[in-house]
């Protein structure tokens, strides 16, 4: 963390400011205590095709920045900032990262630097692997330490955030077999602002759809990586994403074979998350609803054991744009810069 | 089937006409060819607390019947009809069924006569087991024969319809291990018109929730029964229902361990459903959306094999009120009465 | 009407079959008695950019036509049909209409031939006026006669259908001053499948928006024309459209100054619509909901007089794609071809 | 404002804490700087039928207060607090207010003390008029002064907030005739948590409905009062509320006859709202969407003149629970207690 003051604030650039990730980062920054105090300032807001338009045309909810004009996403525009958030299409981050100084804190909301396995990257993304950065999910074992003071951070995918938080304690404690099944229902903002017919309001309202079925979704290797890293053996992951008619939220239903009781499983989770400010374990018999975490940075988790089926069943709910993207990014930024980890992040959702 | 004519039509009563199942049965009957020709007529429409009100107050969409007054659900009101549909709370059907003549075709949309296992009934429903009737899912092996000419029919639950159609071919062909995992997302009409806070529009819109987690949902033993009946060995079923912000529709994601290829699995399904008018198998790489089956009696199915996870993944979509309840009931009625099985049932949905 | 038989059926082409209007026309035709009997057949299905794809890729709900391949919208493709529905962008209909024989029944769901006033056309649409065809709203005074046997039909806009049916009786009877205020809330399918950011599901869900404010919406002159044609004096119309988070439906709140009582106004409406199969007048104190007319061809109307404000208040609800577009088109086709006017059109909606 | 410190904080009670107004007040208080600093504390949370349950059962989004137990709404429970928010059914506030000391700041979210005209109260609410308190809409002429240091505050209704902010500048400046037409579309939370069939998710999703048509809605006299108070002559108001399928938000379309130009009207509004932190005037040609103000305390306004119809058209959007209820309440509390008016209230919404 620099010695930033109101007179000499740290500056933040957001590349991809007209997208949903960019907008959510800005929403959170506008409420960040260091921004409110004037010790952080918002610098360049850049875009691709939307260059030259105002932020208000894309994010009418960000009134304090409504008149800010978007500039082009170039090295020149991003240079000179202390912190740069990247909300770009996959594959575009490496070039920018390489051109900026090592001291710049770069926080990439894209996938480029998430995977450690180059082969998995190439299989799922089809381009050359750019590398691996510290992974911005502080609740995973060892992650918080790697993020503290980091200058390069790979923000996790939204589904991997929900699924990894749901299953990590069980996998790490070895109370389940390493075969995880994830069916995760997501709101539409996870697909971004891409102009595709299947994302039109007329199509998504009143309907749910499965897509990326059979292990082909790009978040599959990321979930596998997170869980395998804390397991004695390689974890297999079956992942099915489902699109639901709501703008935000992910509800992940995760199962794995177990022989422990529900109480034993609960004890494992209580211990794992006892000190986590952004994981909330529900009491026995209660399960989460995504409506309770909209705009909040919390993952709410409910769990039980289905004794007849022999499965641990864990349900987790997050806001895909907050804890699943921009909130995780700001939480990681706080660790990187030495702020209090919870600064600017709420445990209170907007409901109903 | 009686010798019904325009001069002497068969008469149909609907008990529970103000509920969603009752309303959907009436919607379908109004378009049934025998009703349109005048060979079937709609007689008593009965209710519980809504007795004395008009149907139009509860189902504004059923304009041709808007002024019909609901009478009390009693034996006297239901007696004298050729066909009686029951859309009553669980546990209320047996008394009525026992009091009506054996020749009356009784089609129960409740759960009372679905389960063969009295112990399972008592565990999940908490009352004495009333018996078992022919199960109204004609697509299951042997079911069509049992329904033809039947005078007592147990309409399947909505989730069991979606899950059983998804997994029956694989189980019957023995291409999967008998361990099935079902995560099914449903619209809110599946919960009926119960006035519960969690079903208020303000609560359900913009949110998805898991409930009945861990094998406690009452449809669990029904799915298990359907699949075990066509399997060499007992099938275990893990079932997690999820409530989504839409009025209608169920999307079931079903998995089971397999060693066959996707092509082999597809061949099994193509053979199983080749002649079924109300099951539509999507081509490779496509998966269903509930929005395409609203108001239609079709189950749309997409499938693949996740080779890394070693799982067959089958996605099925139905309208919970049509194929999942009232459509299945009318399809069974057609078999019971000797009508063409598809009469009054559409393969075309209302979209968008 | 031709002498069409199963051996020699009338043929229907739909231009713009991948759009919402085209899809809804096909949904209705699939249930039309003459199609079911085999006396009408569905011929060419044409498209613009979607040429070469199957209908199933765009309208998964139209299963019986899922494998039909879309051909290009050209004169050659459309020639040789008895009936041609046009669901094309505004301005594209005239060229096609001119090239087809006078005996072909052409039913244009676009705006091209709706307006009688060339100046109004040019002001609102910016191109040369193509002409005026019989207007496909049979419930307006004189319209049914003009549509009977017609070979060219201009299908009304969705908002004008809702607003004109709401206010026509009062204007024709002279019980209101000719100053009409319309605020109409519409589902998103009214905007078609245009890939615009503001029509993305993430944007429209959970939000309502006003647009086309201040008399600039293109349906304004059409409403004015309809009401002025049955009034002694020119009617002024203020029209504000509002986009709501639902796929279908229009609810129009229409007011005009009056001095009559609610009972007097009701009597006027009862008389005007006594014999109309597709207009349903609600009893005193009840008002429509769009949810009751989804997929039905009915306009439901409720009305009262606000005595303190001195206004007649009429609320009308339609399905914008059915009565507001494709249903009105099929109703007009029935009149043009000599079928029963209600053939293939339902008064029963799909709810909930 | 008391001399509150971390050691001796001011205490706040919320009566009706399990309702939507109560929940939103608590959401805002949890983020209020004085609460965050520890100078305000949250005391009794009371309820009616929900007494004895935890807050978390009703408001899962308010995690920091999830374990707080609701006590009964009695004088004893509410006594001893410095500030008491009332979120009770209409007619229940007077008895409580009379029993609490004059020095207690009572902020009533119910209607009891809004109207000055006892006859209007009795006509619309059917009980004896309890009195009139300072009206919590600081943006109205003179209101801010009356609220500063007040100990009794009547929080405005949600529709009156939207409609009054939309039309007050025009009425006060005399640029319109005093005949105002308001059609306002609202999310369902405005109806509270009442367990009514028409508020079930299955009923409201996919549908819009008009209700309270013809001047009978209770907010009609409140809008009339607000506008008449700043007009030379009595203002007549036609008000039609419309229920839309979304949890939050109001979009009000307001018109009144005018002869001024759009530019002249805009100048009036710019002047009226130049210094208001919670009113945002959109540039020419842009109109608000409720999705941009979710959770924010801002009213966004767009306006134009329909010259053909001779009407000023003003569209306003608010969050009915924030600016329309709890946000207005907290803004008024800030004035009453001497805090900065904007404390704890955001101009940034949660979108998408």
CSV table of C-alpha atoms in Angstrom, one decimal, chain C residues 114-274:
chain,number,residue,atom,x,y,z
C,114,UNK,CA,-51.6,1.0,-41.8
C,115,UNK,CA,-51.7,4.8,-42.0
C,116,UNK,CA,-54.0,6.7,-44.3
C,117,UNK,CA,-52.2,10.0,-43.9
C,118,UNK,CA,-49.0,10.0,-46.0
C,119,UNK,CA,-47.6,13.0,-44.1
C,120,UNK,CA,-48.0,11.2,-40.8
C,121,UNK,CA,-46.3,8.1,-42.3
C,122,UNK,CA,-43.4,10.2,-43.5
C,123,UNK,CA,-43.0,12.1,-40.2
C,124,UNK,CA,-42.9,8.9,-38.1
C,125,UNK,CA,-41.3,6.4,-40.5
C,126,UNK,CA,-39.1,8.6,-42.6
C,127,UNK,CA,-39.8,6.9,-46.0
C,128,UNK,CA,-42.3,7.3,-48.8
C,129,UNK,CA,-45.8,6.2,-48.0
C,130,UNK,CA,-46.7,2.9,-49.6
C,131,UNK,CA,-50.4,3.1,-49.5
C,132,UNK,CA,-53.3,2.0,-47.2
C,133,UNK,CA,-54.8,-1.5,-46.9
C,134,UNK,CA,-57.9,-2.6,-45.0
C,135,UNK,CA,-57.0,-2.5,-41.3
C,136,UNK,CA,-57.1,-5.8,-39.5
C,137,UNK,CA,-59.0,-4.8,-36.3
C,138,UNK,CA,-62.5,-6.3,-37.1
C,139,UNK,CA,-64.0,-4.8,-33.9
C,140,UNK,CA,-63.7,-1.3,-35.1
C,141,UNK,CA,-66.8,0.1,-36.8
C,142,UNK,CA,-66.9,-0.9,-40.5
C,143,UNK,CA,-63.7,-2.9,-40.3
C,144,UNK,CA,-65.2,-6.4,-40.4
C,145,UNK,CA,-66.9,-5.6,-43.7
C,146,UNK,CA,-63.8,-4.3,-45.3
C,147,UNK,CA,-61.8,-7.3,-44.3
C,148,UNK,CA,-64.3,-9.9,-45.6
C,149,UNK,CA,-62.9,-11.2,-48.8
C,150,UNK,CA,-60.0,-8.8,-48.7
C,151,UNK,CA,-56.7,-9.7,-50.4
C,152,UNK,CA,-54.5,-7.1,-48.7
C,153,UNK,CA,-54.6,-6.6,-45.0
C,154,UNK,CA,-52.6,-4.3,-42.7
C,155,UNK,CA,-52.4,-5.9,-39.3
C,156,UNK,CA,-52.6,-3.2,-36.5
C,157,UNK,CA,-49.8,-2.4,-34.2
C,158,UNK,CA,-50.0,-4.0,-30.7
C,159,UNK,CA,-50.4,-0.8,-28.7
C,160,UNK,CA,-53.0,0.6,-31.2
C,161,UNK,CA,-55.0,-2.6,-30.8
C,162,UNK,CA,-55.0,-2.3,-27.0
C,163,UNK,CA,-55.7,1.5,-27.0
C,164,UNK,CA,-58.3,1.5,-29.8
C,165,UNK,CA,-60.3,-1.3,-28.3
C,166,UNK,CA,-60.3,0.5,-25.0
C,167,UNK,CA,-61.4,3.9,-26.3
C,168,UNK,CA,-63.4,3.3,-29.5
C,169,UNK,CA,-66.8,2.8,-27.9
C,170,UNK,CA,-66.5,6.0,-25.8
C,171,UNK,CA,-65.3,8.0,-28.8
C,172,UNK,CA,-67.9,6.6,-31.2
C,173,UNK,CA,-70.7,7.3,-28.7
C,174,UNK,CA,-69.4,10.8,-28.0
C,175,UNK,CA,-69.4,10.3,-24.3
C,176,UNK,CA,-65.8,11.7,-23.8
C,177,UNK,CA,-64.0,14.8,-25.0
C,178,UNK,CA,-61.6,13.9,-27.9
C,179,UNK,CA,-58.5,14.1,-25.7
C,180,UNK,CA,-57.2,10.7,-24.9
C,181,UNK,CA,-54.3,9.8,-22.7
C,182,UNK,CA,-52.7,6.4,-23.0
C,183,UNK,CA,-50.0,4.9,-20.8
C,184,UNK,CA,-49.4,1.3,-21.9
C,185,UNK,CA,-47.1,-1.2,-20.3
C,186,UNK,CA,-45.7,-3.9,-22.6
C,187,UNK,CA,-43.8,-7.0,-22.4
C,188,UNK,CA,-40.5,-7.2,-24.2
C,189,UNK,CA,-41.5,-9.3,-27.2
C,190,UNK,CA,-43.1,-6.2,-28.6
C,191,UNK,CA,-39.6,-5.0,-29.4
C,192,UNK,CA,-38.9,-8.1,-31.4
C,193,UNK,CA,-35.6,-9.9,-31.4
C,194,UNK,CA,-33.4,-6.9,-32.1
C,195,UNK,CA,-30.1,-7.4,-30.4
C,196,UNK,CA,-30.0,-4.2,-28.4
C,197,UNK,CA,-28.3,-3.9,-24.9
C,198,UNK,CA,-31.5,-2.5,-23.3
C,199,UNK,CA,-33.4,-5.6,-24.3
C,200,UNK,CA,-31.0,-8.0,-22.6
C,201,UNK,CA,-32.5,-10.1,-19.9
C,202,UNK,CA,-30.1,-8.7,-17.3
C,203,UNK,CA,-31.3,-5.2,-18.1
C,204,UNK,CA,-35.1,-5.8,-18.3
C,205,UNK,CA,-35.6,-8.1,-15.4
C,206,UNK,CA,-36.5,-6.3,-12.2
C,207,UNK,CA,-37.0,-3.0,-14.0
C,208,UNK,CA,-39.6,-0.9,-15.8
C,209,UNK,CA,-38.7,1.9,-18.3
C,210,UNK,CA,-40.5,4.5,-20.2
C,211,UNK,CA,-39.4,5.1,-23.8
C,212,UNK,CA,-40.8,6.9,-26.8
C,213,UNK,CA,-42.1,9.6,-24.5
C,214,UNK,CA,-43.9,12.8,-25.6
C,215,UNK,CA,-45.7,11.6,-28.7
C,216,UNK,CA,-42.7,10.3,-30.6
C,217,UNK,CA,-43.6,6.6,-30.6
C,218,UNK,CA,-44.7,5.4,-34.1
C,219,UNK,CA,-48.0,4.0,-32.7
C,220,UNK,CA,-49.2,7.5,-31.8
C,221,UNK,CA,-50.6,8.5,-35.2
C,222,UNK,CA,-52.1,5.0,-35.6
C,223,UNK,CA,-54.1,5.3,-32.4
C,224,UNK,CA,-55.1,8.9,-33.4
C,225,UNK,CA,-56.2,7.7,-36.8
C,226,UNK,CA,-58.3,4.9,-35.4
C,227,UNK,CA,-60.1,7.1,-32.9
C,228,UNK,CA,-60.5,10.1,-35.2
C,229,UNK,CA,-62.1,8.0,-37.9
C,230,UNK,CA,-65.0,7.3,-35.6
C,231,UNK,CA,-65.2,10.7,-34.0
C,232,UNK,CA,-66.9,13.9,-35.1
C,233,UNK,CA,-63.8,15.8,-34.5
C,234,UNK,CA,-60.1,15.1,-34.6
C,235,UNK,CA,-58.9,13.2,-31.5
C,236,UNK,CA,-55.7,14.2,-29.8
C,237,UNK,CA,-53.7,11.3,-28.3
C,238,UNK,CA,-50.9,11.4,-25.7
C,239,UNK,CA,-49.2,8.0,-25.7
C,240,UNK,CA,-46.5,6.8,-23.3
C,241,UNK,CA,-45.2,3.2,-23.7
C,242,UNK,CA,-43.5,1.5,-20.7
C,243,UNK,CA,-41.4,-1.6,-20.9
C,244,UNK,CA,-42.1,-4.2,-18.2
C,245,UNK,CA,-40.1,-7.3,-17.2
C,246,UNK,CA,-42.3,-10.0,-18.9
C,247,UNK,CA,-42.1,-11.5,-22.4
C,248,UNK,CA,-45.7,-10.9,-23.4
C,249,UNK,CA,-48.7,-8.7,-22.7
C,250,UNK,CA,-49.9,-5.1,-22.9
C,251,UNK,CA,-51.9,-3.3,-20.2
C,252,UNK,CA,-53.2,0.0,-21.5
C,253,UNK,CA,-54.5,2.7,-19.1
C,254,UNK,CA,-56.6,5.1,-21.1
C,255,UNK,CA,-58.4,8.2,-19.9
C,256,UNK,CA,-60.5,10.9,-21.5
C,257,UNK,CA,-62.6,13.7,-19.9
C,258,UNK,CA,-66.2,12.8,-19.4
C,259,UNK,CA,-69.3,13.9,-17.7
C,260,UNK,CA,-71.2,10.6,-17.8
C,261,UNK,CA,-71.5,8.2,-14.9
C,262,UNK,CA,-69.8,4.9,-14.7
C,263,UNK,CA,-73.0,3.1,-15.3
C,264,UNK,CA,-73.7,5.1,-18.5
C,265,UNK,CA,-70.3,4.4,-19.7
C,266,UNK,CA,-70.6,0.8,-19.0
C,267,UNK,CA,-73.8,0.6,-20.9
C,268,UNK,CA,-72.1,2.1,-24.0
C,269,UNK,CA,-69.4,-0.6,-23.8
C,270,UNK,CA,-71.8,-3.4,-23.2
C,271,UNK,CA,-73.7,-2.4,-26.3
C,272,UNK,CA,-70.6,-1.9,-28.4
C,273,UNK,CA,-69.0,-5.3,-27.6
C,274,UNK,CA,-72.1,-7.5,-27.0
